[in-house]
């Protein structure tokens, strides 16, 4: 039933909107016409910089070392709850 409530809330928000531009965008996305250039506000973006194989391997090595220390009790890990709260 959660999906039905979400759909009803979204429908209410769309019906309450007085912005023709917003309604046009919703219609384009709904009917798959989103390839049309839509003017959107862009937030500060960090450009994607591909990582090298050695960088990835170094990070994996560091993560494995950290996991080993946590298992041995020499370091403290994060609980899943703390991790989710950071998101």
PDB file of C-alpha atoms in Angstrom:
ATOM      1  CA  UNK A   1       0.000   0.000   0.000  1.00  0.00           C
ATOM      2  CA  UNK A   2       3.008   2.272   0.403  1.00  0.00           C
ATOM      3  CA  UNK A   3       3.314   2.639  -3.377  1.00  0.00           C
ATOM      4  CA  UNK A   4      -0.327   3.687  -3.680  1.00  0.00           C
ATOM      5  CA  UNK A   5       0.147   6.363  -1.016  1.00  0.00           C
ATOM      6  CA  UNK A   6       3.272   7.623  -2.783  1.00  0.00           C
ATOM      7  CA  UNK A   7       1.430   7.789  -6.115  1.00  0.00           C
ATOM      8  CA  UNK A   8      -1.451   9.686  -4.504  1.00  0.00           C
ATOM      9  CA  UNK A   9       0.948  12.162  -2.895  1.00  0.00           C
ATOM     10  CA  UNK A  10       2.751  12.713  -6.195  1.00  0.00           C
ATOM     11  CA  UNK A  11      -0.553  13.212  -8.027  1.00  0.00           C
ATOM     12  CA  UNK A  12      -1.609  15.792  -5.417  1.00  0.00           C
ATOM     13  CA  UNK A  13       1.659  17.698  -5.820  1.00  0.00           C
ATOM     14  CA  UNK A  14       1.318  17.704  -9.606  1.00  0.00           C
ATOM     15  CA  UNK A  15      -2.298  18.869  -9.433  1.00  0.00           C
ATOM     16  CA  UNK A  16      -1.410  21.686  -7.024  1.00  0.00           C
ATOM     17  CA  UNK A  17       1.385  22.994  -9.255  1.00  0.00           C
ATOM     18  CA  UNK A  18       0.774  26.233 -11.129  1.00  0.00           C
ATOM     19  CA  UNK A  19       3.970  25.979 -13.155  1.00  0.00           C
ATOM     20  CA  UNK A  20       3.377  25.164 -16.803  1.00  0.00           C
ATOM     21  CA  UNK A  21       7.096  24.488 -17.239  1.00  0.00           C
ATOM     22  CA  UNK A  22       7.088  21.920 -14.420  1.00  0.00           C
ATOM     23  CA  UNK A  23       4.007  20.195 -15.803  1.00  0.00           C
ATOM     24  CA  UNK A  24       5.584  20.050 -19.274  1.00  0.00           C
ATOM     25  CA  UNK A  25       8.709  18.449 -17.798  1.00  0.00           C
ATOM     26  CA  UNK A  26       6.633  15.873 -15.913  1.00  0.00           C
ATOM     27  CA  UNK A  27       4.761  15.055 -19.103  1.00  0.00           C
ATOM     28  CA  UNK A  28       7.995  14.693 -21.107  1.00  0.00           C
ATOM     29  CA  UNK A  29       9.498  12.346 -18.521  1.00  0.00           C
ATOM     30  CA  UNK A  30       6.275  10.363 -18.246  1.00  0.00           C
ATOM     31  CA  UNK A  31       6.035   9.790 -21.990  1.00  0.00           C
ATOM     32  CA  UNK A  32       9.733   9.165 -22.522  1.00  0.00           C
ATOM     33  CA  UNK A  33      10.455  12.427 -24.277  1.00  0.00           C
ATOM     34  CA  UNK A  34      13.167  13.307 -21.779  1.00  0.00           C
ATOM     35  CA  UNK A  35      15.769  13.338 -24.537  1.00  0.00           C
ATOM     36  CA  UNK A  36      14.524  16.844 -25.326  1.00  0.00           C
ATOM     37  CA  UNK A  37      16.875  19.462 -23.893  1.00  0.00           C
ATOM     38  CA  UNK A  38      15.488  20.512 -20.524  1.00  0.00           C
ATOM     39  CA  UNK A  39      16.970  23.499 -18.745  1.00  0.00           C
ATOM     40  CA  UNK A  40      17.849  22.319 -15.264  1.00  0.00           C
ATOM     41  CA  UNK A  41      19.749  23.904 -12.458  1.00  0.00           C
ATOM     42  CA  UNK A  42      23.067  22.167 -12.001  1.00  0.00           C
ATOM     43  CA  UNK A  43      24.639  21.996  -8.601  1.00  0.00           C
ATOM     44  CA  UNK A  44      28.360  22.163  -8.122  1.00  0.00           C
ATOM     45  CA  UNK A  45      29.567  18.941  -9.649  1.00  0.00           C
ATOM     46  CA  UNK A  46      32.869  17.263  -9.200  1.00  0.00           C
ATOM     47  CA  UNK A  47      34.027  16.065 -12.613  1.00  0.00           C
ATOM     48  CA  UNK A  48      34.475  12.322 -12.928  1.00  0.00           C
ATOM     49  CA  UNK A  49      38.114  11.354 -12.967  1.00  0.00           C
ATOM     50  CA  UNK A  50      38.730   7.707 -13.809  1.00  0.00           C
ATOM     51  CA  UNK A  51      40.916   5.915 -11.306  1.00  0.00           C
ATOM     52  CA  UNK A  52      43.872   3.850 -12.310  1.00  0.00           C
ATOM     53  CA  UNK A  53      44.145   0.161 -11.595  1.00  0.00           C
ATOM     54  CA  UNK A  54      46.895   0.799  -9.052  1.00  0.00           C
ATOM     55  CA  UNK A  55      44.707   3.319  -7.172  1.00  0.00           C
ATOM     56  CA  UNK A  56      41.856   0.827  -6.963  1.00  0.00           C
ATOM     57  CA  UNK A  57      44.198  -1.944  -5.808  1.00  0.00           C
ATOM     58  CA  UNK A  58      45.727   0.356  -3.175  1.00  0.00           C
ATOM     59  CA  UNK A  59      42.260   1.187  -1.833  1.00  0.00           C
ATOM     60  CA  UNK A  60      41.326  -2.506  -1.727  1.00  0.00           C
ATOM     61  CA  UNK A  61      44.547  -3.309   0.092  1.00  0.00           C
ATOM     62  CA  UNK A  62      43.827  -0.565   2.628  1.00  0.00           C
ATOM     63  CA  UNK A  63      40.242  -1.810   3.118  1.00  0.00           C
ATOM     64  CA  UNK A  64      41.439  -5.391   3.676  1.00  0.00           C
ATOM     65  CA  UNK A  65      44.017  -4.192   6.193  1.00  0.00           C
ATOM     66  CA  UNK A  66      41.372  -2.184   8.034  1.00  0.00           C
ATOM     67  CA  UNK A  67      39.020  -5.203   8.082  1.00  0.00           C
ATOM     68  CA  UNK A  68      41.827  -7.379   9.482  1.00  0.00           C
ATOM     69  CA  UNK A  69      42.525  -4.869  12.261  1.00  0.00           C
ATOM     70  CA  UNK A  70      38.833  -4.720  13.162  1.00  0.00           C
ATOM     71  CA  UNK A  71      38.624  -8.531  13.315  1.00  0.00           C
ATOM     72  CA  UNK A  72      41.682  -8.644  15.565  1.00  0.00           C
ATOM     73  CA  UNK A  73      40.151  -6.005  17.837  1.00  0.00           C
ATOM     74  CA  UNK A  74      42.917  -3.478  17.173  1.00  0.00           C
ATOM     75  CA  UNK A  75      40.533  -1.033  15.507  1.00  0.00           C
ATOM     76  CA  UNK A  76      36.873  -0.180  15.990  1.00  0.00           C
ATOM     77  CA  UNK A  77      34.423  -0.568  13.130  1.00  0.00           C
ATOM     78  CA  UNK A  78      31.201   1.286  12.403  1.00  0.00           C
ATOM     79  CA  UNK A  79      27.793  -0.205  13.126  1.00  0.00           C
ATOM     80  CA  UNK A  80      25.349  -0.532  10.247  1.00  0.00           C
ATOM     81  CA  UNK A  81      23.100   1.981  12.000  1.00  0.00           C
ATOM     82  CA  UNK A  82      25.900   4.572  12.114  1.00  0.00           C
ATOM     83  CA  UNK A  83      26.636   3.951   8.462  1.00  0.00           C
ATOM     84  CA  UNK A  84      22.984   4.470   7.490  1.00  0.00           C
ATOM     85  CA  UNK A  85      22.769   7.619   9.610  1.00  0.00           C
ATOM     86  CA  UNK A  86      25.649   9.109   7.621  1.00  0.00           C
ATOM     87  CA  UNK A  87      23.643   8.719   4.432  1.00  0.00           C
TER      88      UNK A  87
END
